[in-house]
mmCIF file of C-alpha atoms in Angstrom:
data_model
loop_
_atom_site.group_PDB
_atom_site.id
_atom_site.type_symbol
_atom_site.label_atom_id
_atom_site.label_comp_id
_atom_site.label_asym_id
_atom_site.label_seq_id
_atom_site.Cartn_x
_atom_site.Cartn_y
_atom_site.Cartn_z
ATOM 1 C CA MET O 1 187.025 55.486 -65.293
ATOM 2 C CA ARG O 2 183.770 53.824 -66.408
ATOM 3 C CA PRO O 3 181.464 55.913 -68.609
ATOM 4 C CA VAL O 4 178.000 56.962 -67.400
ATOM 5 C CA PHE O 5 175.223 57.554 -69.937
ATOM 6 C CA LEU O 6 171.983 59.476 -69.352
ATOM 7 C CA PRO O 7 169.508 58.736 -72.175
ATOM 8 C CA GLU O 8 166.574 61.133 -72.451
ATOM 9 C CA ASN O 9 164.161 58.580 -73.954
ATOM 10 C CA THR O 10 163.829 54.888 -74.777
ATOM 11 C CA ALA O 11 165.215 55.351 -78.318
ATOM 12 C CA GLU O 12 168.450 56.706 -76.862
ATOM 13 C CA LEU O 13 168.432 53.928 -74.262
ATOM 14 C CA TRP O 14 168.279 51.135 -76.891
ATOM 15 C CA GLU O 15 171.078 52.773 -78.876
ATOM 16 C CA THR O 16 173.245 52.969 -75.770
ATOM 17 C CA LEU O 17 172.503 49.354 -74.834
ATOM 18 C CA ASP O 18 173.426 48.227 -78.351
ATOM 19 C CA LYS O 19 176.842 49.825 -77.901
ATOM 20 C CA HIS O 20 177.274 48.777 -74.240
ATOM 21 C CA PRO O 21 175.296 45.537 -73.707
ATOM 22 C CA ALA O 22 177.136 44.745 -70.442
ATOM 23 C CA ALA O 23 176.310 48.122 -68.870
ATOM 24 C CA SER O 24 174.316 48.239 -65.623
ATOM 25 C CA LEU O 25 171.073 50.216 -65.548
ATOM 26 C CA TYR O 26 170.059 52.305 -62.561
ATOM 27 C CA ALA O 27 167.639 55.094 -61.640
ATOM 28 C CA GLY O 28 167.935 56.273 -58.031
ATOM 29 C CA GLY O 29 171.190 54.389 -57.522
ATOM 30 C CA THR O 30 170.498 53.642 -53.844
ATOM 31 C CA ASP O 31 171.536 50.007 -54.310
ATOM 32 C CA ILE O 32 174.096 49.868 -57.110
ATOM 33 C CA LEU O 33 176.169 52.817 -55.900
ATOM 34 C CA VAL O 34 176.649 51.081 -52.538
ATOM 35 C CA LYS O 35 177.734 47.902 -54.336
ATOM 36 C CA LEU O 36 180.140 49.859 -56.524
ATOM 37 C CA ARG O 37 181.825 51.448 -53.512
ATOM 38 C CA SER O 38 182.190 48.073 -51.787
ATOM 39 C CA GLY O 39 183.470 46.328 -54.927
ATOM 40 C CA ILE O 40 180.556 43.880 -55.116
ATOM 41 C CA VAL O 41 179.881 44.838 -58.742
ATOM 42 C CA ASP O 42 182.180 46.281 -61.401
ATOM 43 C CA PRO O 43 180.242 46.966 -64.622
ATOM 44 C CA PRO O 44 182.119 48.380 -67.636
ATOM 45 C CA ALA O 45 179.562 51.206 -67.962
ATOM 46 C CA LEU O 46 176.510 52.675 -66.228
ATOM 47 C CA ILE O 47 173.261 53.857 -67.780
ATOM 48 C CA CYS O 48 171.112 56.170 -65.661
ATOM 49 C CA ILE O 49 167.473 55.918 -66.766
ATOM 50 C CA GLU O 50 165.975 58.495 -64.398
ATOM 51 C CA ARG O 51 165.289 61.000 -67.218
ATOM 52 C CA ILE O 52 163.122 58.639 -69.295
ATOM 53 C CA LYS O 53 159.552 59.938 -68.953
ATOM 54 C CA ASP O 54 157.973 56.692 -70.205
ATOM 55 C CA LEU O 55 159.125 55.079 -66.952
ATOM 56 C CA LYS O 56 157.306 57.614 -64.785
ATOM 57 C CA GLY O 57 153.716 58.151 -63.735
ATOM 58 C CA VAL O 58 150.699 56.143 -62.577
ATOM 59 C CA ARG O 59 147.979 55.437 -65.128
ATOM 60 C CA ASP O 60 144.463 54.350 -64.186
ATOM 61 C CA GLU O 61 143.372 52.095 -67.046
ATOM 62 C CA GLY O 62 139.969 51.062 -65.698
ATOM 63 C CA ASP O 63 140.302 47.656 -64.073
ATOM 64 C CA THR O 64 144.103 47.892 -64.047
ATOM 65 C CA VAL O 65 146.643 50.455 -62.880
ATOM 66 C CA PHE O 66 150.037 50.863 -64.566
ATOM 67 C CA VAL O 67 152.820 51.988 -62.240
ATOM 68 C CA GLY O 68 155.964 53.170 -64.022
ATOM 69 C CA ALA O 69 159.163 51.559 -62.788
ATOM 70 C CA GLY O 70 160.904 54.935 -62.562
ATOM 71 C CA ASN O 71 158.535 56.343 -59.937
ATOM 72 C CA THR O 72 160.290 57.085 -56.683
ATOM 73 C CA HIS O 73 158.823 55.736 -53.468
ATOM 74 C CA ARG O 74 157.982 59.275 -52.403
ATOM 75 C CA GLU O 75 156.126 59.966 -55.648
ATOM 76 C CA LEU O 76 154.038 56.832 -55.243
ATOM 77 C CA LEU O 77 153.269 57.678 -51.620
ATOM 78 C CA ALA O 78 151.804 60.980 -52.787
ATOM 79 C CA ASP O 79 149.802 59.440 -55.625
ATOM 80 C CA PRO O 80 146.030 59.362 -54.932
ATOM 81 C CA THR O 81 145.429 56.261 -57.081
ATOM 82 C CA VAL O 82 148.002 54.251 -55.124
ATOM 83 C CA GLN O 83 146.586 55.474 -51.817
ATOM 84 C CA THR O 84 143.003 54.665 -52.788
ATOM 85 C CA CYS O 85 143.391 51.410 -54.720
ATOM 86 C CA PHE O 86 146.421 49.838 -53.034
ATOM 87 C CA PRO O 87 146.678 50.949 -49.391
ATOM 88 C CA VAL O 88 148.762 47.856 -48.578
ATOM 89 C CA LEU O 89 151.449 49.162 -50.952
ATOM 90 C CA ALA O 90 151.165 52.698 -49.576
ATOM 91 C CA GLN O 91 151.630 51.346 -46.035
ATOM 92 C CA ALA O 92 154.821 49.582 -47.101
ATOM 93 C CA LEU O 93 156.175 52.641 -48.877
ATOM 94 C CA ARG O 94 155.558 54.719 -45.746
ATOM 95 C CA VAL O 95 157.985 52.594 -43.697
ATOM 96 C CA LEU O 96 160.508 51.884 -46.451
ATOM 97 C CA ALA O 97 164.001 52.935 -45.348
ATOM 98 C CA ALA O 98 164.569 56.643 -44.644
ATOM 99 C CA PRO O 99 163.228 59.811 -46.342
ATOM 100 C CA PRO O 100 166.367 60.300 -48.504
ATOM 101 C CA ILE O 101 166.013 56.728 -49.837
ATOM 102 C CA ARG O 102 162.315 57.215 -50.528
ATOM 103 C CA GLN O 103 163.213 60.423 -52.368
ATOM 104 C CA MET O 104 165.756 58.698 -54.653
ATOM 105 C CA GLY O 105 164.879 54.990 -54.783
ATOM 106 C CA THR O 106 162.363 53.670 -57.310
ATOM 107 C CA ILE O 107 159.837 50.875 -57.182
ATOM 108 C CA GLY O 108 161.420 49.310 -60.272
ATOM 109 C CA GLY O 109 164.744 49.219 -58.475
ATOM 110 C CA ASN O 110 163.157 47.626 -55.424
ATOM 111 C CA VAL O 111 161.665 44.890 -57.604
ATOM 112 C CA VAL O 112 164.816 44.218 -59.651
ATOM 113 C CA ASN O 113 166.968 44.222 -56.505
ATOM 114 C CA ALA O 114 164.816 41.241 -55.427
ATOM 115 C CA SER O 115 165.815 41.359 -51.777
ATOM 116 C CA PRO O 116 163.729 39.071 -49.528
ATOM 117 C CA ALA O 117 163.515 42.081 -47.177
ATOM 118 C CA GLY O 118 162.296 44.497 -49.871
ATOM 119 C CA ASP O 119 159.301 46.327 -48.433
ATOM 120 C CA THR O 120 157.314 46.658 -51.658
ATOM 121 C CA LEU O 121 157.565 42.978 -52.576
ATOM 122 C CA PRO O 122 155.071 41.334 -50.141
ATOM 123 C CA PRO O 123 152.368 43.892 -51.087
ATOM 124 C CA LEU O 124 153.028 43.326 -54.785
ATOM 125 C CA TYR O 125 152.766 39.567 -54.243
ATOM 126 C CA VAL O 126 149.372 39.727 -52.510
ATOM 127 C CA LEU O 127 148.139 42.169 -55.151
ATOM 128 C CA ASP O 128 149.176 39.665 -57.876
ATOM 129 C CA ALA O 129 151.176 42.384 -59.622
ATOM 130 C CA GLU O 130 152.609 41.721 -63.056
ATOM 131 C CA VAL O 131 155.992 42.989 -64.215
ATOM 132 C CA GLU O 132 156.066 44.617 -67.639
ATOM 133 C CA ILE O 133 159.441 43.958 -69.279
ATOM 134 C CA TRP O 134 160.605 46.137 -72.159
ATOM 135 C CA SER O 135 163.143 45.550 -74.900
ATOM 136 C CA ARG O 136 163.793 47.204 -78.257
ATOM 137 C CA GLU O 137 161.724 44.592 -80.108
ATOM 138 C CA LEU O 138 158.763 43.975 -77.805
ATOM 139 C CA SER O 139 157.352 44.017 -74.290
ATOM 140 C CA ARG O 140 156.194 41.067 -72.221
ATOM 141 C CA VAL O 141 154.344 40.676 -68.948
ATOM 142 C CA VAL O 142 155.396 38.248 -66.215
ATOM 143 C CA PRO O 143 153.740 37.651 -62.813
ATOM 144 C CA ILE O 144 155.994 38.981 -60.075
ATOM 145 C CA ARG O 145 155.969 35.557 -58.408
ATOM 146 C CA ARG O 146 157.691 34.151 -61.505
ATOM 147 C CA PHE O 147 159.834 37.205 -62.199
ATOM 148 C CA ILE O 148 161.761 36.810 -58.916
ATOM 149 C CA SER O 149 163.474 33.436 -58.417
ATOM 150 C CA GLY O 150 165.849 34.197 -55.533
ATOM 151 C CA PRO O 151 167.816 36.963 -53.795
ATOM 152 C CA GLY O 152 168.893 39.296 -56.599
ATOM 153 C CA LEU O 153 167.727 36.815 -59.246
ATOM 154 C CA VAL O 154 165.155 38.062 -61.744
ATOM 155 C CA LEU O 155 163.836 37.068 -65.152
ATOM 156 C CA LEU O 156 165.624 39.732 -67.208
ATOM 157 C CA LYS O 157 167.612 39.056 -70.368
ATOM 158 C CA THR O 158 170.380 41.181 -71.856
ATOM 159 C CA GLY O 159 168.818 44.258 -73.459
ATOM 160 C CA GLU O 160 165.718 44.213 -71.244
ATOM 161 C CA LEU O 161 164.534 46.412 -68.389
ATOM 162 C CA VAL O 162 161.485 46.645 -66.154
ATOM 163 C CA GLY O 163 159.167 49.261 -67.630
ATOM 164 C CA GLY O 164 156.539 49.114 -64.919
ATOM 165 C CA LEU O 165 154.012 47.107 -62.969
ATOM 166 C CA ARG O 166 150.436 46.233 -63.804
ATOM 167 C CA ILE O 167 148.125 45.810 -60.823
ATOM 168 C CA LYS O 168 144.458 44.873 -61.028
ATOM 169 C CA LYS O 169 141.991 46.787 -58.890
ATOM 170 C CA ARG O 170 139.922 44.864 -56.367
ATOM 171 C CA PHE O 171 136.307 45.719 -55.800
ATOM 172 C CA GLY O 172 134.229 45.088 -52.684
ATOM 173 C CA LYS O 173 135.190 45.246 -49.013
ATOM 174 C CA TRP O 174 138.889 44.431 -48.687
ATOM 175 C CA ILE O 175 141.077 44.715 -45.623
ATOM 176 C CA GLN O 176 144.600 45.679 -46.698
ATOM 177 C CA HIS O 177 147.460 45.586 -44.210
ATOM 178 C CA TYR O 178 151.258 45.710 -44.173
ATOM 179 C CA GLU O 179 153.456 45.492 -41.109
ATOM 180 C CA LYS O 180 157.099 44.754 -40.468
ATOM 181 C CA VAL O 181 159.362 44.247 -37.483
ATOM 182 C CA GLY O 182 162.930 45.564 -37.521
ATOM 183 C CA LEU O 183 165.715 46.186 -35.053
ATOM 184 C CA ARG O 184 164.593 49.773 -34.471
ATOM 185 C CA LYS O 185 161.419 51.814 -34.741
ATOM 186 C CA ALA O 186 162.371 53.713 -37.903
ATOM 187 C CA GLN O 187 164.619 53.362 -40.962
ATOM 188 C CA SER O 188 164.921 49.622 -40.359
ATOM 189 C CA CYS O 189 165.363 46.626 -42.623
ATOM 190 C CA ALA O 190 162.687 44.025 -41.989
ATOM 191 C CA VAL O 191 163.477 41.077 -39.727
ATOM 192 C CA ALA O 192 160.094 39.809 -40.872
ATOM 193 C CA SER O 193 157.161 41.445 -42.627
ATOM 194 C CA LEU O 194 153.619 40.526 -43.621
ATOM 195 C CA ALA O 195 151.336 41.849 -46.336
ATOM 196 C CA ALA O 196 147.705 40.776 -46.261
ATOM 197 C CA ILE O 197 144.579 41.562 -48.220
ATOM 198 C CA LEU O 198 141.347 39.906 -47.171
ATOM 199 C CA LYS O 199 137.883 40.176 -48.667
ATOM 200 C CA THR O 200 135.090 39.981 -46.098
ATOM 201 C CA ASP O 201 131.315 39.925 -46.284
ATOM 202 C CA SER O 202 128.899 42.122 -44.346
ATOM 203 C CA LYS O 203 129.237 39.867 -41.279
ATOM 204 C CA GLY O 204 133.027 40.014 -41.269
ATOM 205 C CA THR O 205 133.484 36.485 -42.626
ATOM 206 C CA VAL O 206 136.589 36.027 -44.770
ATOM 207 C CA GLU O 207 135.692 35.223 -48.375
ATOM 208 C CA GLU O 208 139.170 35.502 -49.867
ATOM 209 C CA ALA O 209 142.648 35.832 -48.359
ATOM 210 C CA HIS O 210 146.091 36.627 -49.747
ATOM 211 C CA LEU O 211 149.116 36.532 -47.430
ATOM 212 C CA ALA O 212 152.824 37.096 -48.112
ATOM 213 C CA TRP O 213 155.797 37.248 -45.738
ATOM 214 C CA GLY O 214 159.138 38.969 -46.336
ATOM 215 C CA SER O 215 162.551 38.146 -44.812
ATOM 216 C CA VAL O 216 161.570 34.578 -43.900
ATOM 217 C CA GLY O 217 162.855 32.777 -47.017
ATOM 218 C CA PRO O 218 164.999 33.288 -50.124
ATOM 219 C CA THR O 219 162.031 35.027 -51.771
ATOM 220 C CA VAL O 220 158.706 36.350 -50.529
ATOM 221 C CA VAL O 221 156.756 33.451 -48.988
ATOM 222 C CA SER O 222 153.066 32.830 -49.609
ATOM 223 C CA CYS O 223 151.045 30.115 -47.891
ATOM 224 C CA SER O 224 147.966 28.816 -49.689
ATOM 225 C CA LYS O 225 147.081 26.455 -46.809
ATOM 226 C CA ALA O 226 146.957 29.353 -44.365
ATOM 227 C CA GLU O 227 144.866 31.375 -46.807
ATOM 228 C CA GLU O 228 142.394 28.495 -47.164
ATOM 229 C CA ALA O 229 142.244 28.105 -43.371
ATOM 230 C CA LEU O 230 140.877 31.654 -43.071
ATOM 231 C CA LYS O 231 138.111 31.312 -45.651
ATOM 232 C CA GLY O 232 134.585 31.022 -44.324
ATOM 233 C CA ARG O 233 135.624 32.105 -40.829
ATOM 234 C CA SER O 234 135.656 35.365 -38.907
ATOM 235 C CA LEU O 235 138.963 37.177 -38.681
ATOM 236 C CA CYS O 236 139.662 36.507 -35.015
ATOM 237 C CA ALA O 237 142.582 35.225 -32.949
ATOM 238 C CA GLU O 238 141.157 31.686 -32.829
ATOM 239 C CA THR O 239 140.911 31.485 -36.634
ATOM 240 C CA LEU O 240 144.412 32.854 -37.102
ATOM 241 C CA GLU O 241 145.890 30.461 -34.550
ATOM 242 C CA LYS O 242 144.509 27.527 -36.550
ATOM 243 C CA ALA O 243 146.434 28.780 -39.593
ATOM 244 C CA MET O 244 149.720 29.014 -37.689
ATOM 245 C CA PRO O 245 150.993 25.428 -38.300
ATOM 246 C CA ALA O 246 150.713 25.924 -42.064
ATOM 247 C CA VAL O 247 152.652 29.188 -41.868
ATOM 248 C CA GLN O 248 155.437 27.688 -39.756
ATOM 249 C CA SER O 249 155.759 24.881 -42.286
ATOM 250 C CA ALA O 250 155.883 27.230 -45.291
ATOM 251 C CA ILE O 251 158.561 29.671 -44.143
ATOM 252 C CA SER O 252 162.293 28.933 -44.149
ATOM 253 C CA PRO O 253 164.074 31.715 -42.240
ATOM 254 C CA VAL O 254 167.829 31.824 -41.715
ATOM 255 C CA ASP O 255 170.182 33.107 -39.036
ATOM 256 C CA ASP O 256 172.002 36.302 -39.953
ATOM 257 C CA ILE O 257 173.433 39.434 -38.371
ATOM 258 C CA ARG O 258 169.965 40.923 -37.848
ATOM 259 C CA ALA O 259 168.075 37.999 -36.314
ATOM 260 C CA SER O 260 168.034 34.272 -35.676
ATOM 261 C CA ALA O 261 165.819 31.899 -37.624
ATOM 262 C CA SER O 262 163.834 31.056 -34.492
ATOM 263 C CA TYR O 263 163.150 34.734 -33.800
ATOM 264 C CA ARG O 264 161.991 35.251 -37.379
ATOM 265 C CA ARG O 265 159.605 32.303 -37.015
ATOM 266 C CA SER O 266 158.182 33.840 -33.867
ATOM 267 C CA VAL O 267 157.747 37.247 -35.480
ATOM 268 C CA ALA O 268 156.140 35.809 -38.618
ATOM 269 C CA GLY O 269 153.534 34.105 -36.450
ATOM 270 C CA ALA O 270 152.959 37.192 -34.320
ATOM 271 C CA LEU O 271 152.359 39.305 -37.424
ATOM 272 C CA LEU O 272 149.686 36.844 -38.559
ATOM 273 C CA LEU O 273 147.950 36.966 -35.179
ATOM 274 C CA ARG O 274 147.928 40.772 -35.276
ATOM 275 C CA LEU O 275 145.540 40.610 -38.234
ATOM 276 C CA SER O 276 142.764 40.036 -35.678
ATOM 277 C CA ILE O 277 143.366 43.620 -34.487
ATOM 278 C CA THR O 278 143.277 44.904 -38.049
ATOM 279 C CA GLY O 279 140.013 43.094 -38.714
ATOM 280 C CA ALA O 280 138.403 44.616 -35.638
ATOM 281 C CA GLN O 281 139.191 48.197 -36.692
#
């Protein structure tokens, strides 16, 4: 039987990792426990980090907000700073899995899991979030776009963990929107998803655009050409249609049990076009 350790603080965590460097870390366990049961992973030991208070909480630091990796999705949904500053993230959290998963799962786990269908990832990409990585010796900060290199592949070394996320606030008039399409109306894994934040002037002209799609490539897909195509134009169906060729070129969906590649392409385009409705609200 593999041992399970429950450190109360980071000092205890580093001591445990020194003794068990090959152990797997987890908080809510919504991902790793499934993999353990199915035999996908077989670590020699487990370290549950849910009791470490340094990994919890949301701190408003002026121009930047620190989001602890150990916050559950439900806790973040209830946090006023997240709701006010990052509605695109709150929208994604609201449709993430089912209530029991939101109660147990953490945003740090969602990031480290690095699934192309992870609901929090497209919002974190468009918000240019940075991942704060902790080790016994030091901490370092890596843009989330560099932290994730493929499905389940992240920039973590032995003895490191994700301590939290740093997200800069955006000032001015920003439209923030997240939407996904699944195989059912609730508790669904995304067939395709889109996160968008767009800065507009008083006339509704797009000054800045950030777009990111989930479930249409090995990682979250951004498209700078589509973002440029929106700048200087009103957020209407005609403008969005002109950006469509760039989007179709950027994404690389695959066929799997949930959807075909062609269907994912269609949905990714439809989600972009639906931004005209968002802009009119």
